[in-house]
Amino acid sequence: MSNFIGTFLNDTKLSFSKPLEGLSGKETFLSDGTIKALEKDGVLLYLSGNVYGLSSDNAESEILSGYLEKGIESFKNLDGEFTLVLTGQNKVVIYRDRHGAGPQVYFSNTHFSSVLKNFLSLDNYYPEANGEAIHTFLSIGYIPSPMCSLKGIQKLPAGHILEVVKNNQKIIPLYTWESYLESCSNPTNLSEEEATLQYEKLHKQSILNRVKDKNSVGLLLSGGYDSGGNIAGLRDVYSGKVYSYSIGFKDNPWTELPLAKILSERFDTEHAFYEIDGTEIKELPELINYLGDPFQEGGLMVNYTAMKLIGDNKPEIILGGDGNDQHFGTAGKELALNYSLRKNGGALLQKFYAGIGQMEMFNKDNILFRTQFHNHKILNIQKSDNFGFSTFDLKKLYSSKKLYGSHKYLEAVPKHFKDFDDFYFAHNYFGDIRQVINEVILFKASKMASMFGNNLSFPYMSTDIYNFLQQLPRNLKTKGTVKELSKGQGVSKFLHKNYLKPKLPVEITDRKKQGGFAPLPIFFKDNTQRSRLVDFIMNSDAAMQLFSREYLENFFASYDQTVKTGGYWFWYKQVKAFQFFNLLVVCLWWEMFINGTSSDVLKSYLN
């Protein structure tokens, strides 16, 4: 997708400039050729990305006609991975697709761009780190929109409009909690069988919309229901050549590569795979440079290596199963436990245990850490997973005493709920969709695809499926009573599994859920590589300006000891590796975006 940068002009018109060239005012439209433009009735539309399922082959014309007739409400009907920029009628309108799979939009008072680093080339812009944003990243591994890592710049959230009228900017949500809750509160009366058939129809239509007129199709395969559903649905509507790609981890007992191979053989794909061995972390400077804001998530290197694996012989489109877990709703067990404990007064004991859990003995690889980990997960289920540094740890990590309050992205989450389903829907909207899908999963997957010039799309994220799932009763998304869910006896993605169980191999449908996580310690297991990374962090400008040297020394000494002894619990090692990763990302980002060091130079430091 396109790398673009534009200027907000005083007359509310726009100009676009070739990337990485300074702007002086009224440049002509220059891009890499993939932005499409159309003018009608005094409104000029720029489209970057792909829109599916329209009634005509001229996407720009249909989008622009819809906007002229219904305004920004017309965008709700669009399905795909795209960004729209419209100018005319005395205003500028910029829109990112509902889940933010199209180009990111960074903006200041005067400019906007799909690439954060483009701002560094502008006259009179001097980069300064946003301390609150870095603080948030160190905790949760990403920086939620509209916050950005650089001061004076914001990010447009997925499914939001940036409206500029006479140089006044306003961010408008197109998908609100109120409208979402209204749909969920008036569920369909379809039977399980009827709902299953309707869901199957929508899924296959979504795939067809994406692969029609394509001569070659690719598909990301793991060993689960989501990628398995995509290949099964694809084969029902497409008989042509299919390429499939899988990623595993060397010496990992939970590898899904054998299951991916079973799916490939069952549905006749030309299959390729790659096993991550940990050396891939040397490519991290290039990834951070491309991603923009500091970002780190367990599957980042999985997406990176998958997109790299595809190589030069690219299918016209590649289908990914990303986001389907979250569309249906996750963490049913933890939600049920949280709800039950608050009802019977157990939450008070949880909070007490969380308080004493800040003592140092709970930060060791032992049973105390394990119990506190689970307690924190249940107690804070309406927040993003905090696999990074806790507030308690950050107080010791920072060299200064300056701290920040609660994360701003949490401010909109309701505090009171009428029943469990209401509680479940709030987690689904504010956590699963607005954060995990929009800010993490689809952003990460799309950026890695774009980095390698791959056309990646997500059938489960179609507009029709999104609207349909909102109208389902909770029991068709996650089946079970509160009591059953709290005991781990519920069925997640019930409708999805009901549709696909007869179609997929038993090796897929009968296996025990393994989590699908990436074992992050693999990137720090080699002593020589780990020592080089530690040296880089300890001597970086970011560490010297932000962090306590004593804390870092103790952290890395403890990490070395865990590697040497093998450790006690997987998730302790996973959390510590996550924290290690976060420190490395911040220090690399600082060198590139604050100090201006090139990613190539930083790669040489890590090799």
XYZ file of N, CA and C in Angstrom, residues 396-528:
399
model
N 10.443 1.560 39.566
C 11.846 1.229 39.790
C 12.663 1.335 38.506
N 12.022 1.121 37.372
C 12.732 1.163 36.091
C 13.167 2.568 35.722
N 12.267 3.544 35.920
C 12.589 4.914 35.530
C 13.674 5.500 36.436
N 14.568 6.257 35.824
C 15.597 6.936 36.616
C 15.026 8.162 37.320
N 13.992 8.770 36.753
C 13.320 9.891 37.406
C 12.099 9.373 38.151
N 11.464 10.235 38.934
C 10.295 9.835 39.707
C 8.987 10.201 39.009
N 9.086 10.721 37.784
C 7.885 11.120 37.075
C 7.097 9.899 36.645
N 5.824 9.863 37.026
C 4.949 8.755 36.656
C 3.688 9.296 36.001
N 3.011 8.428 35.318
C 1.788 8.801 34.623
C 0.615 8.049 35.238
N -0.575 8.579 35.040
C -1.774 7.971 35.600
C -2.200 6.735 34.821
N -3.453 6.359 34.972
C -3.972 5.196 34.270
C -3.981 5.461 32.768
N -3.898 4.399 32.005
C -3.849 4.523 30.554
C -5.138 5.160 30.026
N -4.996 6.113 29.112
C -6.153 6.860 28.626
C -7.140 5.990 27.858
N -6.653 4.942 27.220
C -7.561 4.116 26.433
C -8.606 3.411 27.307
N -8.359 3.372 28.610
C -9.290 2.704 29.521
C -10.423 3.623 29.990
N -10.309 4.917 29.729
C -11.262 5.871 30.295
C -12.695 5.631 29.814
N -12.861 5.121 28.601
C -14.204 4.950 28.042
C -14.872 3.643 28.464
N -14.128 2.731 29.085
C -14.701 1.434 29.455
C -15.728 1.616 30.568
N -16.946 1.103 30.396
C -17.979 1.254 31.438
C -17.541 0.636 32.759
N -18.084 1.173 33.830
C -17.739 0.677 35.173
C -18.852 -0.195 35.763
N -20.061 -0.092 35.194
C -21.197 -0.845 35.726
C -21.898 -1.590 34.592
N -22.410 -2.788 34.922
C -23.007 -3.661 33.924
C -24.274 -4.282 34.503
N -25.310 -4.369 33.678
C -26.592 -4.877 34.173
C -26.599 -6.383 34.353
N -25.780 -7.103 33.550
C -25.717 -8.566 33.672
C -24.418 -9.058 33.049
N -24.226 -10.376 33.053
C -22.976 -10.933 32.535
C -22.825 -10.679 31.043
N -23.903 -10.810 30.283
C -23.798 -10.594 28.842
C -23.344 -9.171 28.534
N -23.858 -8.204 29.286
C -23.444 -6.815 29.122
C -21.948 -6.669 29.417
N -21.489 -7.352 30.449
C -20.075 -7.371 30.831
C -19.237 -7.980 29.706
N -19.727 -9.067 29.133
C -19.053 -9.766 28.038
C -18.957 -8.869 26.803
N -20.053 -8.204 26.459
C -20.067 -7.349 25.274
C -19.124 -6.159 25.428
N -19.007 -5.616 26.650
C -18.094 -4.500 26.878
C -16.655 -4.939 26.630
N -16.290 -6.132 27.106
C -14.941 -6.649 26.859
C -14.729 -6.889 25.370
N -15.754 -7.394 24.701
C -15.657 -7.659 23.273
C -15.411 -6.371 22.480
N -16.151 -5.309 22.834
C -16.033 -4.050 22.085
C -14.755 -3.295 22.442
N -14.546 -3.026 23.731
C -13.431 -2.169 24.140
C -12.091 -2.906 24.139
N -12.115 -4.187 24.438
C -10.868 -4.941 24.485
C -10.572 -5.687 23.202
N -11.427 -6.656 22.877
C -11.173 -7.505 21.717
C -11.095 -6.723 20.410
N -12.083 -5.859 20.178
C -12.175 -5.190 18.879
C -11.342 -3.915 18.833
N -11.641 -2.963 19.723
C -10.988 -1.656 19.634
C -9.497 -1.710 19.926
N -9.071 -2.630 20.781
C -7.656 -2.688 21.105
C -6.952 -3.830 20.372
N -7.349 -5.066 20.640
C -6.575 -6.197 20.124
C -6.645 -6.284 18.598
N -7.844 -6.221 18.033
C -7.946 -6.277 16.574
C -7.394 -5.009 15.944
N -7.945 -3.856 16.346
C -7.655 -2.608 15.641
C -6.244 -2.084 15.867
N -5.731 -2.231 17.083
C -4.445 -1.624 17.405
C -3.276 -2.601 17.335
N -3.574 -3.894 17.395
C -2.485 -4.860 17.488
C -2.485 -5.832 16.303
N -3.476 -6.716 16.248
C -3.402 -7.858 15.332
C -3.426 -7.450 13.863
N -4.447 -6.696 13.463
C -4.535 -6.339 12.051
C -3.507 -5.284 11.663
N -3.193 -4.365 12.582
C -2.142 -3.393 12.307
C -0.824 -4.109 12.023
N -0.461 -5.028 12.914
C 0.801 -5.766 12.790
C 0.839 -6.584 11.504
N -0.203 -7.364 11.244
C -0.230 -8.224 10.065
C -0.194 -7.408 8.777
N -0.972 -6.323 8.738
C -1.026 -5.491 7.534
C 0.297 -4.787 7.272
N 0.938 -4.281 8.332
C 2.205 -3.579 8.146
C 3.299 -4.537 7.669
N 3.333 -5.744 8.193
C 4.334 -6.693 7.737
C 4.080 -7.114 6.290
N 2.809 -7.239 5.906
C 2.489 -7.545 4.510
C 2.929 -6.414 3.601
N 2.618 -5.193 4.004
C 2.990 -4.021 3.215
C 4.504 -3.904 3.085
N 5.211 -4.256 4.130
C 6.677 -4.163 4.138
C 7.282 -4.982 2.998
N 6.639 -6.113 2.678
C 7.154 -6.992 1.630
C 6.336 -6.912 0.336
N 5.409 -5.952 0.270
C 4.620 -5.784 -0.952
C 3.613 -6.886 -1.184
N 3.144 -7.527 -0.104
C 2.144 -8.588 -0.222
C 0.739 -8.039 -0.011
N -0.207 -8.554 -0.750
C -1.602 -8.128 -0.661
C -2.342 -9.083 0.280
N -2.424 -8.710 1.553
C -3.010 -9.572 2.582
C -4.401 -9.072 2.951
N -5.358 -10.001 3.016
C -6.729 -9.631 3.379
C -7.271 -10.607 4.417
N -8.366 -10.211 5.074
C -8.865 -10.929 6.245
C -10.368 -11.217 6.083
N -10.732 -12.374 5.556
C -12.149 -12.664 5.296
C -13.051 -12.569 6.519
N -12.553 -12.954 7.702
C -13.398 -12.912 8.898
C -13.712 -11.481 9.340
N -12.984 -10.520 8.809
C -13.202 -9.123 9.186
C -14.190 -8.417 8.262
N -14.870 -9.148 7.411
C -15.792 -8.510 6.466
C -16.886 -7.745 7.203
N -17.373 -6.706 6.559
C -18.421 -5.873 7.151
C -19.676 -6.683 7.439
N -20.056 -7.559 6.520
C -21.280 -8.348 6.717
C -21.144 -9.298 7.906
N -19.984 -9.923 8.062
C -19.773 -10.806 9.214
C -19.768 -9.995 10.503
N -19.118 -8.845 10.481
C -19.083 -7.962 11.652
C -20.498 -7.600 12.100
N -21.321 -7.187 11.169
C -22.699 -6.795 11.497
C -23.527 -7.986 11.972
N -23.297 -9.148 11.358
C -24.040 -10.345 11.745
C -23.706 -10.775 13.171
N -22.426 -10.777 13.504
C -22.013 -11.222 14.835
C -22.539 -10.304 15.934
N -22.684 -9.021 15.628
C -23.241 -8.100 16.623
C -24.671 -8.481 17.005
N -25.378 -9.097 16.100
C -26.787 -9.426 16.327
C -26.984 -10.814 16.926
N -25.887 -11.514 17.203
C -26.001 -12.846 17.787
C -26.107 -12.762 19.300
N -26.905 -13.595 19.921
C -26.879 -13.674 21.388
C -25.523 -14.194 21.848
N -25.124 -13.811 23.030
C -23.812 -14.193 23.529
C -23.603 -15.696 23.493
N -24.646 -16.468 23.718
C -24.524 -17.921 23.811
C -24.158 -18.578 22.484
N -24.339 -17.861 21.362
C -23.904 -18.401 20.077
C -22.466 -17.986 19.752
N -21.932 -17.060 20.522
C -20.529 -16.674 20.361
C -19.664 -17.496 21.313
N -19.961 -17.397 22.586
C -19.297 -18.208 23.612
C -20.401 -18.924 24.379
N -20.490 -20.214 24.181
C -21.607 -20.978 24.729
C -21.312 -21.431 26.151
N -22.318 -21.289 27.018
C -22.177 -21.756 28.392
C -22.731 -20.760 29.389
N -23.135 -21.261 30.534
C -23.571 -20.388 31.619
C -22.355 -19.765 32.296
N -22.602 -18.790 33.151
C -21.496 -18.171 33.889
C -20.750 -19.232 34.693
N -21.489 -20.129 35.313
C -20.871 -21.182 36.119
C -20.028 -22.110 35.249
N -20.566 -22.499 34.092
C -19.821 -23.380 33.192
C -18.560 -22.692 32.659
N -18.698 -21.429 32.290
C -17.548 -20.696 31.767
C -16.460 -20.554 32.824
N -16.852 -20.270 34.056
C -15.863 -20.090 35.127
C -15.092 -21.376 35.415
N -15.655 -22.511 35.079
C -14.990 -23.806 35.259
C -14.231 -24.244 34.006
N -14.225 -23.393 32.986
C -13.549 -23.746 31.740
C -14.316 -24.725 30.895
N -15.641 -24.824 31.113
C -16.466 -25.787 30.392
C -17.275 -25.151 29.253
N -17.017 -23.879 28.976
C -17.715 -23.224 27.879
C -17.087 -23.566 26.537
N -17.736 -23.128 25.469
C -17.235 -23.360 24.111
C -17.062 -22.010 23.433
N -15.816 -21.621 23.205
C -15.551 -20.362 22.514
C -15.816 -20.501 21.022
N -16.095 -19.400 20.345
C -16.364 -19.387 18.899
C -17.356 -20.490 18.516
N -18.424 -20.613 19.303
C -19.327 -21.749 19.140
C -19.860 -21.861 17.712
N -20.373 -20.783 17.176
C -20.980 -20.833 15.844
C -19.941 -21.188 14.784
N -18.763 -20.633 14.923
C -17.674 -20.892 13.992
C -17.322 -22.384 13.987
N -17.196 -22.968 15.167
C -16.855 -24.385 15.267
C -18.006 -25.268 14.795
N -19.225 -24.823 15.056
C -20.400 -25.575 14.615
C -20.433 -25.686 13.093
N -20.010 -24.626 12.434
C -19.970 -24.582 10.967
C -18.849 -25.441 10.401
N -17.692 -25.456 11.065
C -16.511 -26.040 10.449
C -16.149 -27.443 10.920
N -16.679 -27.875 12.041
C -16.269 -29.187 12.557
C -16.491 -30.308 11.547
N -17.594 -30.328 10.793
C -17.772 -31.408 9.804
C -16.837 -31.276 8.604
N -16.221 -30.126 8.412
C -15.447 -29.877 7.198
C -13.937 -30.048 7.384
N -13.456 -30.020 8.627
C -12.023 -30.042 8.881
C -11.566 -31.408 9.383
N -10.296 -31.756 9.174
C -9.763 -33.027 9.678
C -9.910 -33.127 11.195
N -10.087 -34.343 11.677
C -10.276 -34.548 13.120
C -9.035 -34.134 13.899
N -7.867 -34.183 13.263
C -6.652 -33.764 13.943
C -6.739 -32.288 14.343
N -7.522 -31.513 13.586
C -7.705 -30.096 13.879
C -8.825 -29.900 14.897
N -9.955 -30.561 14.668
C -11.137 -30.310 15.485
C -11.080 -30.976 16.855
N -10.322 -32.055 16.990
C -10.305 -32.795 18.256
C -9.106 -32.474 19.135
N -8.198 -31.665 18.666
C -7.012 -31.387 19.466
C -7.344 -30.426 20.603
N -6.554 -30.517 21.651
C -6.727 -29.616 22.784
C -6.176 -28.248 22.434
N -6.892 -27.212 22.838
C -6.455 -25.841 22.574
C -5.091 -25.603 23.202
N -4.138 -25.063 22.364
C -2.781 -24.870 22.848
C -2.413 -23.405 23.024
N -3.229 -22.493 22.572
C -2.970 -21.088 22.841
C -2.427 -20.298 21.674
N -1.656 -20.933 20.779
C -1.158 -20.241 19.615
C -0.148 -19.145 19.912
N 0.502 -19.206 21.074
C 1.423 -18.139 21.446
C 2.815 -18.400 20.858
N 3.584 -17.330 20.742
C 4.960 -17.432 20.272
C 5.893 -17.447 21.477
N 6.763 -18.432 21.596
C 7.677 -18.516 22.756
C 8.800 -17.486 22.640
N 8.594 -16.304 23.209
C 9.538 -15.207 23.071
C 10.941 -15.497 23.614
N 11.097 -16.350 24.639
C 12.465 -16.607 25.123
C 13.410 -17.150 24.058
N 12.887 -17.659 22.955
C 13.755 -18.199 21.906
C 14.697 -17.132 21.354
N 14.285 -15.860 21.413
C 15.100 -14.779 20.855
C 16.244 -14.371 21.786
N 16.202 -14.861 23.024
C 17.228 -14.464 23.996
C 17.949 -15.670 24.602
N 17.799 -16.831 23.995
C 18.393 -18.032 24.593
C 19.879 -18.154 24.289
N 20.337 -17.635 23.131
C 21.744 -17.722 22.777
C 22.546 -16.726 23.609
N 23.541 -17.210 24.323
C 24.285 -16.357 25.263
C 25.002 -15.208 24.556
N 25.612 -15.493 23.422
C 26.353 -14.451 22.701
C 25.413 -13.377 22.176
